[in-house]
Tab-separated table of C-alpha atoms in Angstrom:
chain	number	residue	atom	x	y	z
D	1	MET	CA	106.889	122.647	48.050
D	2	ASP	CA	106.755	120.033	45.082
D	3	GLU	CA	104.824	117.148	46.852
D	4	ALA	CA	105.388	114.976	43.783
D	5	LEU	CA	109.430	115.325	44.339
D	6	LEU	CA	109.286	114.044	47.693
D	7	ARG	CA	106.871	111.163	47.176
D	8	SER	CA	109.320	109.807	44.712
D	9	LEU	CA	112.429	110.326	46.296
D	10	THR	CA	110.931	108.493	49.547
D	11	PRO	CA	111.534	104.925	48.826
D	12	GLY	CA	115.321	105.701	47.632
D	13	VAL	CA	116.118	107.498	51.239
D	14	LEU	CA	114.047	104.503	52.509
D	15	GLY	CA	115.941	101.849	50.846
D	16	ILE	CA	119.374	103.748	51.747
D	17	LEU	CA	118.783	103.561	55.273
D	18	VAL	CA	117.985	99.918	55.330
D	19	ARG	CA	120.502	98.838	53.462
D	20	ARG	CA	122.956	100.668	56.349
D	21	GLY	CA	121.156	98.426	58.818
D	22	ALA	CA	118.408	100.500	59.844
D	23	ASP	CA	115.359	98.521	60.490
D	24	PHE	CA	112.041	99.315	58.643
D	25	ALA	CA	110.323	100.853	60.649
D	26	ALA	CA	112.939	102.906	62.302
D	27	ALA	CA	113.915	103.764	58.951
D	28	GLU	CA	110.464	104.826	58.122
D	29	ASP	CA	109.645	107.227	61.264
D	30	ALA	CA	113.191	108.879	60.143
D	31	VAL	CA	112.054	109.271	56.588
D	32	GLN	CA	108.783	110.523	57.579
D	33	GLU	CA	110.640	113.288	60.165
D	34	ALA	CA	112.923	113.838	57.150
D	35	LEU	CA	109.950	114.861	55.032
D	36	VAL	CA	108.142	116.897	57.899
D	37	GLU	CA	111.798	119.015	57.882
D	38	ALA	CA	111.748	119.227	54.361
D	39	VAL	CA	108.237	120.657	54.303
D	40	ARG	CA	109.399	122.951	57.097
D	41	THR	CA	112.717	124.321	55.476
D	42	TRP	CA	112.743	123.919	51.843
D	43	PRO	CA	110.539	126.685	50.660
D	44	ALA	CA	113.083	129.324	52.008
D	45	ASP	CA	116.295	127.304	51.505
D	46	PRO	CA	115.853	124.665	48.561
D	47	PRO	CA	118.910	121.971	48.719
D	48	ARG	CA	120.963	121.354	45.908
D	49	ASP	CA	120.631	117.688	45.976
D	50	PRO	CA	117.153	116.934	47.834
D	51	LYS	CA	117.644	113.113	48.223
D	52	GLY	CA	121.064	113.631	49.519
D	53	TRP	CA	119.788	116.168	51.694
D	54	LEU	CA	116.790	113.600	52.639
D	55	VAL	CA	119.017	110.924	53.370
D	56	THR	CA	121.545	113.081	55.514
D	57	VAL	CA	118.641	114.003	57.811
D	58	ALA	CA	117.155	111.230	57.740
D	59	TRP	CA	119.794	109.009	59.070
D	60	ARG	CA	120.547	111.760	61.552
D	61	ARG	CA	117.013	111.493	62.484
D	62	PHE	CA	117.511	107.464	62.876
D	63	LEU	CA	120.874	107.899	64.853
D	64	ASP	CA	119.079	110.321	67.268
D	65	ALA	CA	116.320	107.492	67.768
D	66	THR	CA	118.808	105.082	68.530
D	67	ARG	CA	120.677	106.748	71.041
D	68	ALA	CA	117.256	107.479	72.518
D	69	ASP	CA	116.855	103.866	72.887
D	70	GLY	CA	120.125	103.208	74.794
D	71	ALA	CA	122.041	101.504	71.862
D	72	ARG	CA	125.032	102.985	72.286
D	73	ARG	CA	127.704	100.287	70.709
D	74	ARG	CA	125.598	100.011	67.393
D	75	ARG	CA	125.053	104.115	67.515
D	76	GLU	CA	129.085	104.218	67.224
D	77	ASP	CA	129.300	101.516	64.666
D	78	LEU	CA	126.143	103.498	62.553
D	79	VAL	CA	128.207	107.022	62.973
D	80	ASP	CA	131.348	105.221	61.299
D	81	GLU	CA	129.078	104.505	58.478
D	82	GLU	CA	127.294	107.465	57.819
D	83	PRO	CA	127.037	108.278	54.063
D	84	PRO	CA	129.696	111.102	53.100
D	85	PRO	CA	128.456	114.332	51.956
D	86	GLY	CA	127.802	114.819	48.347
D	87	PRO	CA	125.295	113.209	45.685
D	88	ALA	CA	123.260	110.313	46.668
D	89	PRO	CA	123.791	107.551	44.348
D	90	ALA	CA	121.426	106.906	41.472
D	91	VAL	CA	119.952	103.899	42.651
D	92	ASP	CA	116.184	103.167	42.364
D	93	ASP	CA	114.970	101.012	44.943
D	94	THR	CA	111.350	100.854	44.595
D	95	LEU	CA	110.855	97.611	43.397
D	96	GLN	CA	113.462	96.127	45.685
D	97	LEU	CA	111.405	97.914	48.695
D	98	TYR	CA	108.279	96.154	47.599
D	99	PHE	CA	109.810	92.844	47.970
D	100	LEU	CA	111.633	93.608	50.920
D	101	CYS	CA	107.700	94.367	52.612
D	102	ALA	CA	106.441	91.263	51.234
D	103	HIS	CA	108.462	89.872	54.172
D	104	PRO	CA	107.670	85.908	54.675
D	105	SER	CA	106.924	86.384	58.171
D	106	LEU	CA	103.567	89.062	57.455
D	107	MET	CA	100.664	87.928	56.404
D	108	PRO	CA	99.795	88.984	52.465
D	109	SER	CA	97.259	91.113	53.367
D	110	SER	CA	99.201	92.817	56.295
D	111	ALA	CA	102.030	92.928	53.704
D	112	VAL	CA	100.419	94.921	51.196
D	113	ALA	CA	98.773	97.306	53.688
D	114	LEU	CA	102.704	98.248	54.798
D	115	THR	CA	103.830	98.473	51.405
D	116	LEU	CA	101.099	100.759	50.660
D	117	ARG	CA	102.021	103.196	53.246
D	118	ALA	CA	105.568	103.097	53.507
D	119	VAL	CA	106.415	102.992	49.932
D	120	GLY	CA	103.326	103.469	47.892
D	121	GLY	CA	102.822	106.914	49.859
D	122	LEU	CA	98.740	106.017	50.625
D	123	THR	CA	97.106	107.455	53.601
D	124	THR	CA	95.482	104.985	56.360
D	125	ARG	CA	92.363	106.291	55.033
D	126	GLN	CA	92.741	105.089	51.148
D	127	ILE	CA	94.299	101.732	51.783
D	128	ALA	CA	91.545	100.773	53.964
D	129	GLN	CA	88.771	101.945	51.563
D	130	ALA	CA	91.009	99.732	49.033
D	131	TYR	CA	90.598	97.045	51.565
D	132	LEU	CA	86.781	97.895	52.564
D	133	VAL	CA	87.432	97.770	56.041
D	134	PRO	CA	87.206	100.625	58.795
D	135	GLU	CA	90.181	103.048	58.559
D	136	ALA	CA	90.498	101.898	62.634
D	137	THR	CA	91.125	98.203	61.385
D	138	MET	CA	93.685	99.128	58.722
D	139	ALA	CA	95.618	101.523	61.265
D	140	GLN	CA	96.081	98.566	63.591
D	141	ARG	CA	97.198	96.043	60.781
D	142	ILE	CA	99.949	98.530	59.721
D	143	SER	CA	101.009	98.925	62.964
D	144	ARG	CA	101.025	94.828	63.962
D	145	ALA	CA	103.147	94.974	60.388
D	146	LYS	CA	105.535	97.351	61.387
D	147	ARG	CA	106.024	95.816	64.701
D	148	THR	CA	106.705	92.301	63.408
D	149	VAL	CA	109.527	93.588	60.542
D	150	SER	CA	110.799	95.740	62.837
D	151	ASP	CA	112.845	92.691	64.591
D	152	VAL	CA	113.463	90.601	61.525
D	153	ARG	CA	116.293	90.563	58.565
D	154	PHE	CA	114.953	91.889	54.971
D	155	ASP	CA	117.218	88.698	53.841
D	156	ARG	CA	114.026	86.771	52.383
D	157	PRO	CA	112.087	88.853	50.074
D	158	GLY	CA	108.325	88.211	49.646
D	159	ASP	CA	107.029	86.568	46.710
D	160	VAL	CA	105.880	87.977	43.263
D	161	ALA	CA	102.196	87.526	43.891
D	162	THR	CA	101.925	89.864	46.717
D	163	VAL	CA	104.049	92.608	45.243
D	164	LEU	CA	101.655	92.257	42.091
D	165	ARG	CA	98.726	92.558	44.866
D	166	VAL	CA	100.351	95.746	45.881
D	167	LEU	CA	101.353	97.294	42.348
D	168	TYR	CA	97.697	96.684	41.469
D	169	LEU	CA	96.268	98.852	44.577
D	170	VAL	CA	98.775	101.668	43.864
D	171	PHE	CA	97.601	101.764	40.494
D	172	ASN	CA	94.003	101.887	41.274
D	173	GLU	CA	94.603	104.579	43.796
D	174	GLY	CA	96.534	106.563	41.160
D	175	TYR	CA	94.117	105.998	38.485
D	176	SER	CA	91.151	106.621	40.150
D	177	GLY	CA	92.337	108.646	43.452
D	178	ASP	CA	93.473	111.412	45.208
D	179	VAL	CA	97.371	110.413	44.770
D	180	ASP	CA	98.803	110.304	40.915
D	181	LEU	CA	100.697	107.035	41.348
D	182	ALA	CA	99.326	105.302	38.133
D	183	ALA	CA	102.567	105.960	36.068
D	184	GLU	CA	104.518	104.842	38.618
D	185	ALA	CA	102.675	101.806	39.204
D	186	ILE	CA	103.255	100.911	35.641
D	187	ARG	CA	106.925	101.793	35.764
D	188	LEU	CA	107.444	99.229	38.240
D	189	ALA	CA	105.514	96.539	36.670
D	190	ARG	CA	107.690	97.017	33.945
D	191	GLN	CA	110.499	96.423	35.672
D	192	LEU	CA	108.962	93.378	37.320
D	193	ALA	CA	107.932	92.139	33.887
D	194	ALA	CA	111.655	92.518	32.676
D	195	ARG	CA	112.939	90.238	36.078
D	196	VAL	CA	110.207	87.653	36.136
D	197	ASP	CA	108.835	85.648	33.530
D	198	HIS	CA	105.281	84.893	34.541
D	199	PRO	CA	102.217	85.337	33.058
D	200	GLU	CA	100.658	87.183	36.034
D	201	VAL	CA	103.344	89.839	35.636
D	202	ALA	CA	102.574	90.486	32.315
D	203	GLY	CA	98.891	90.171	32.840
D	204	LEU	CA	99.157	93.340	35.540
D	205	LEU	CA	101.182	95.218	32.949
D	206	ALA	CA	98.547	94.518	30.104
D	207	LEU	CA	95.799	95.259	32.610
D	208	MET	CA	97.616	98.674	33.401
D	209	LEU	CA	98.418	99.914	30.548
D	210	ILE	CA	94.767	99.592	28.850
D	211	HIS	CA	93.101	101.056	31.532
D	212	HIS	CA	96.033	104.128	31.575
D	213	ALA	CA	95.313	104.526	27.901
D	214	ARG	CA	91.911	105.698	28.405
D	215	ARG	CA	92.869	108.075	30.843
D	216	GLY	CA	92.853	111.255	28.712
D	217	SER	CA	88.871	110.526	28.021
D	218	ARG	CA	87.603	109.672	31.614
D	219	THR	CA	87.471	113.289	32.731
D	220	ALA	CA	85.407	116.629	31.169
D	221	PRO	CA	86.957	120.028	31.256
D	222	ASP	CA	85.613	120.815	34.058
D	223	GLY	CA	86.673	117.590	35.947
D	224	SER	CA	83.718	115.641	36.025
D	225	LEU	CA	83.880	112.070	35.266
D	226	VAL	CA	82.592	110.858	31.782
D	227	PRO	CA	81.402	107.130	31.898
D	228	LEU	CA	82.833	104.635	29.657
D	229	ALA	CA	80.294	104.220	27.226
D	230	GLU	CA	80.252	108.218	26.699
D	231	GLN	CA	84.077	108.906	26.400
D	232	ASP	CA	85.612	110.354	23.093
D	233	ARG	CA	87.615	106.954	22.087
D	234	ALA	CA	89.527	109.201	19.819
D	235	LYS	CA	91.149	110.198	22.521
D	236	TRP	CA	92.779	106.861	23.715
D	237	ASP	CA	96.162	106.036	23.797
D	238	THR	CA	95.936	103.576	20.561
D	239	ALA	CA	99.565	102.419	21.167
D	240	ALA	CA	99.262	101.779	24.492
D	241	ILE	CA	96.105	99.610	23.947
D	242	ALA	CA	98.329	97.523	21.347
D	243	GLU	CA	101.270	97.238	23.711
D	244	GLY	CA	98.977	95.906	26.273
D	245	VAL	CA	96.857	93.650	23.922
D	246	ARG	CA	100.037	91.931	22.274
D	247	ILE	CA	101.308	91.472	25.951
D	248	LEU	CA	98.132	89.887	26.807
D	249	GLN	CA	98.043	87.734	23.895
D	250	ALA	CA	101.710	85.986	24.609
D	251	ALA	CA	100.499	85.458	28.346
D	252	LEU	CA	97.187	83.895	27.575
D	253	PRO	CA	98.248	80.829	25.899
D	254	ARG	CA	100.559	79.474	28.486
D	255	ASP	CA	97.402	78.405	30.011
D	256	ARG	CA	98.404	79.548	33.716
D	257	LEU	CA	95.165	81.768	33.744
D	258	GLY	CA	95.165	84.374	36.780
D	259	GLU	CA	92.875	87.372	37.755
D	260	PHE	CA	95.152	90.007	36.331
D	261	GLN	CA	94.995	87.972	32.954
D	262	ALA	CA	91.143	87.616	33.287
D	263	GLN	CA	90.732	91.819	34.176
D	264	ALA	CA	92.954	92.453	31.576
D	265	ALA	CA	91.199	90.523	28.646
D	266	ILE	CA	87.916	92.216	29.959
D	267	ALA	CA	89.600	95.490	29.494
D	268	ALA	CA	91.056	94.444	26.111
D	269	LEU	CA	87.285	93.671	25.019
D	270	HIS	CA	86.150	97.296	26.097
D	271	ALA	CA	89.012	98.892	24.314
D	272	ASP	CA	88.730	96.932	21.093
D	273	ALA	CA	84.860	97.553	20.660
D	274	PRO	CA	84.703	101.165	18.137
D	275	THR	CA	81.504	102.101	19.640
D	276	ALA	CA	80.442	101.448	23.033
D	277	ASP	CA	76.898	99.771	21.585
D	278	GLN	CA	79.519	97.546	19.788
D	279	THR	CA	81.131	96.008	23.226
D	280	ASP	CA	80.943	92.293	23.088
D	281	TRP	CA	79.075	92.012	26.318
D	282	VAL	CA	78.524	88.595	26.062
D	283	GLN	CA	82.311	87.480	25.860
D	284	ILE	CA	82.658	89.978	28.757
D	285	VAL	CA	80.579	88.360	31.059
D	286	GLU	CA	82.306	84.846	30.279
D	287	TRP	CA	85.633	86.616	31.474
D	288	TYR	CA	83.655	87.921	34.742
D	289	ASP	CA	82.430	84.417	35.472
D	290	GLU	CA	86.263	83.246	35.191
D	291	LEU	CA	87.362	86.149	37.362
D	292	ALA	CA	84.765	85.312	40.059
D	293	LEU	CA	86.142	81.528	39.782
D	294	LEU	CA	89.398	82.972	40.489
D	295	THR	CA	88.818	85.800	43.234
D	296	ASP	CA	85.249	84.953	44.573
D	297	SER	CA	85.457	88.591	45.071
D	298	PRO	CA	81.851	90.548	45.724
D	299	VAL	CA	83.337	93.337	43.571
D	300	VAL	CA	84.056	91.087	40.624
D	301	ARG	CA	80.525	89.980	41.092
D	302	LEU	CA	79.154	93.390	41.266
D	303	ASN	CA	80.890	94.420	37.696
D	304	ARG	CA	79.604	90.707	36.540
D	305	ALA	CA	76.086	92.367	37.437
D	306	VAL	CA	76.644	95.356	35.367
D	307	ALA	CA	77.593	93.250	32.463
D	308	VAL	CA	74.816	90.461	32.459
D	309	GLY	CA	72.464	93.621	32.423
D	310	GLU	CA	74.170	94.873	29.159
D	311	ALA	CA	74.349	91.765	27.775
D	312	ASP	CA	71.115	90.045	28.776
D	313	GLY	CA	68.992	93.269	29.695
D	314	PRO	CA	68.356	94.904	32.885
D	315	ARG	CA	66.072	92.591	34.486
D	316	ALA	CA	68.917	90.167	34.348
D	317	GLY	CA	71.323	92.524	35.610
D	318	LEU	CA	68.930	92.922	38.647
D	319	ALA	CA	68.638	89.637	39.180
D	320	ALA	CA	72.246	89.317	39.483
D	321	LEU	CA	72.399	91.989	41.718
D	322	ALA	CA	69.994	90.718	44.270
D	323	ALA	CA	72.142	88.348	45.016
D	324	LEU	CA	74.369	90.411	46.432
D	325	ASP	CA	75.233	92.093	49.557
D	326	GLU	CA	73.472	95.734	49.443
D	327	ALA	CA	76.477	97.230	51.559
D	328	LEU	CA	78.619	96.421	49.370
D	329	PRO	CA	80.356	99.763	47.727
D	330	ARG	CA	78.643	101.188	44.719
D	331	HIS	CA	75.779	98.381	45.210
D	332	THR	CA	73.435	101.598	45.204
D	333	ALA	CA	75.406	102.820	42.025
D	334	VAL	CA	74.897	100.120	40.037
D	335	ALA	CA	70.884	99.351	40.940
D	336	ALA	CA	70.430	103.094	39.863
D	337	TYR	CA	71.913	102.262	36.313
D	338	LEU	CA	70.033	99.342	35.855
D	339	HIS	CA	66.625	100.496	37.154
D	340	GLU	CA	67.108	103.488	34.816
D	341	ARG	CA	68.330	101.083	31.938
D	342	ASP	CA	65.131	99.123	32.769
D	343	GLY	CA	62.508	102.385	32.486
D	344	ASP	CA	61.896	102.728	36.131
D	345	VAL	CA	63.379	106.413	36.339
D	346	VAL	CA	61.560	107.093	39.845
D	347	THR	CA	63.404	104.348	41.290
D	348	ALA	CA	66.572	104.950	39.377
D	349	ALA	CA	66.383	108.671	40.383
D	350	ARG	CA	66.193	108.082	43.996
D	351	LEU	CA	68.838	105.333	43.921
D	352	TYR	CA	71.316	107.478	42.291
D	353	ALA	CA	70.742	110.047	44.971
D	354	GLU	CA	71.312	107.641	47.589
D	355	ALA	CA	74.317	106.103	46.159
D	356	ALA	CA	75.900	109.869	45.818
D	357	LEU	CA	75.515	110.362	49.416
D	358	LYS	CA	77.879	107.266	49.785
D	359	ALA	CA	80.317	108.149	47.310
D	360	PRO	CA	84.180	107.845	47.617
D	361	ASN	CA	85.282	111.025	46.476
D	362	LEU	CA	84.099	114.075	45.336
D	363	ALA	CA	83.937	113.684	41.513
D	364	GLU	CA	81.815	110.362	41.786
D	365	ARG	CA	79.400	111.855	44.199
D	366	ASP	CA	79.250	114.918	41.609
D	367	HIS	CA	78.611	112.715	38.751
D	368	LEU	CA	75.845	110.438	40.916
D	369	THR	CA	74.126	113.835	41.567
D	370	ARG	CA	73.872	115.056	38.329
D	371	GLN	CA	72.198	111.889	37.288
D	372	ALA	CA	69.761	112.093	39.850
D	373	ALA	CA	68.751	115.701	38.971
D	374	ARG	CA	68.883	114.495	35.133
D	375	LEU	CA	66.012	112.153	35.693
D	376	ASN	CA	64.224	114.003	37.937
D	377	THR	CA	64.249	117.153	35.511
D	378	ALA	CA	63.287	114.854	32.601
D	379	ARG	CA	60.322	113.466	34.830
D	380	ARG	CA	58.962	116.961	35.546
D	381	SER	CA	59.329	118.032	31.618
D	382	PRO	CA	55.730	117.933	29.791
């Protein structure tokens, strides 16, 4: 069963149901049921037109649910509108669905969560990790969002800022998590940039391109993580980096700085350095200062502490880190790195081991475990 194919078809099928009159929550439930049926039947009997098959099955599931709810009159209208057999129209509804989920009746955080779950294909656990909240809290938030939009018309799509936030989180999950969505997020960001002339849209696209350009060097052949300082820069996609920098340079002079432009500027400085030792950390700290003013994000301040440690020395980095909540994800890993830079390998090894226990994924856990083992081995060597 090609799960990537199912994931790529889901937004289009969902869009067709919504356009034909299904409310969003019911349409999503029907599509999910069709996907389950596809997983069950396709291995033995694959359809010639997968999207058309999903549309037909999902629509019938929606009609069944409508009947069960007693909506007889509406049911009869919908039956008349059932799509005819044959190939489904080749229309990409994904970006439109992002806007529809960013509905004005929803708080931005709820709109983002709903879109990530319904259109982005992320699990509730993955979304909760992105928001730094418990999974149960996120499940309740998504359920409330579904109930809210189930009774509203999608004739007032949401704003660009919310769609950008969704695309950014989808890209991050695809870039570093279990679901490969980074290329899809870049594709949609390109579509959005073609429709909307806004510096932050350009900033997000530039950020994605520069980060994605380094993807081939982020893991070793055995799947282990390779830190930025140790990556083979010859493997970076220089054309993608150049495109990202060009887009960013066109956006910054418009003097409408936003968080994505600031992040892209930081990424560009990393990409511009011929070697890790030649990285302009002083300028990176300045951009993190701008980013912290724009977002007031603890994650930004955590990353800034690393940059301060590189620009002004590890003790300055540890001082910046001391002002942050120790419960912040990756706080312990950053502390371990800065203590190692400061020469305190005993504390660094202990913190690396502690950070490994808190790691959000297996690759990161294995990397931190190896760091702890490396320092412990070095201490014991004569």
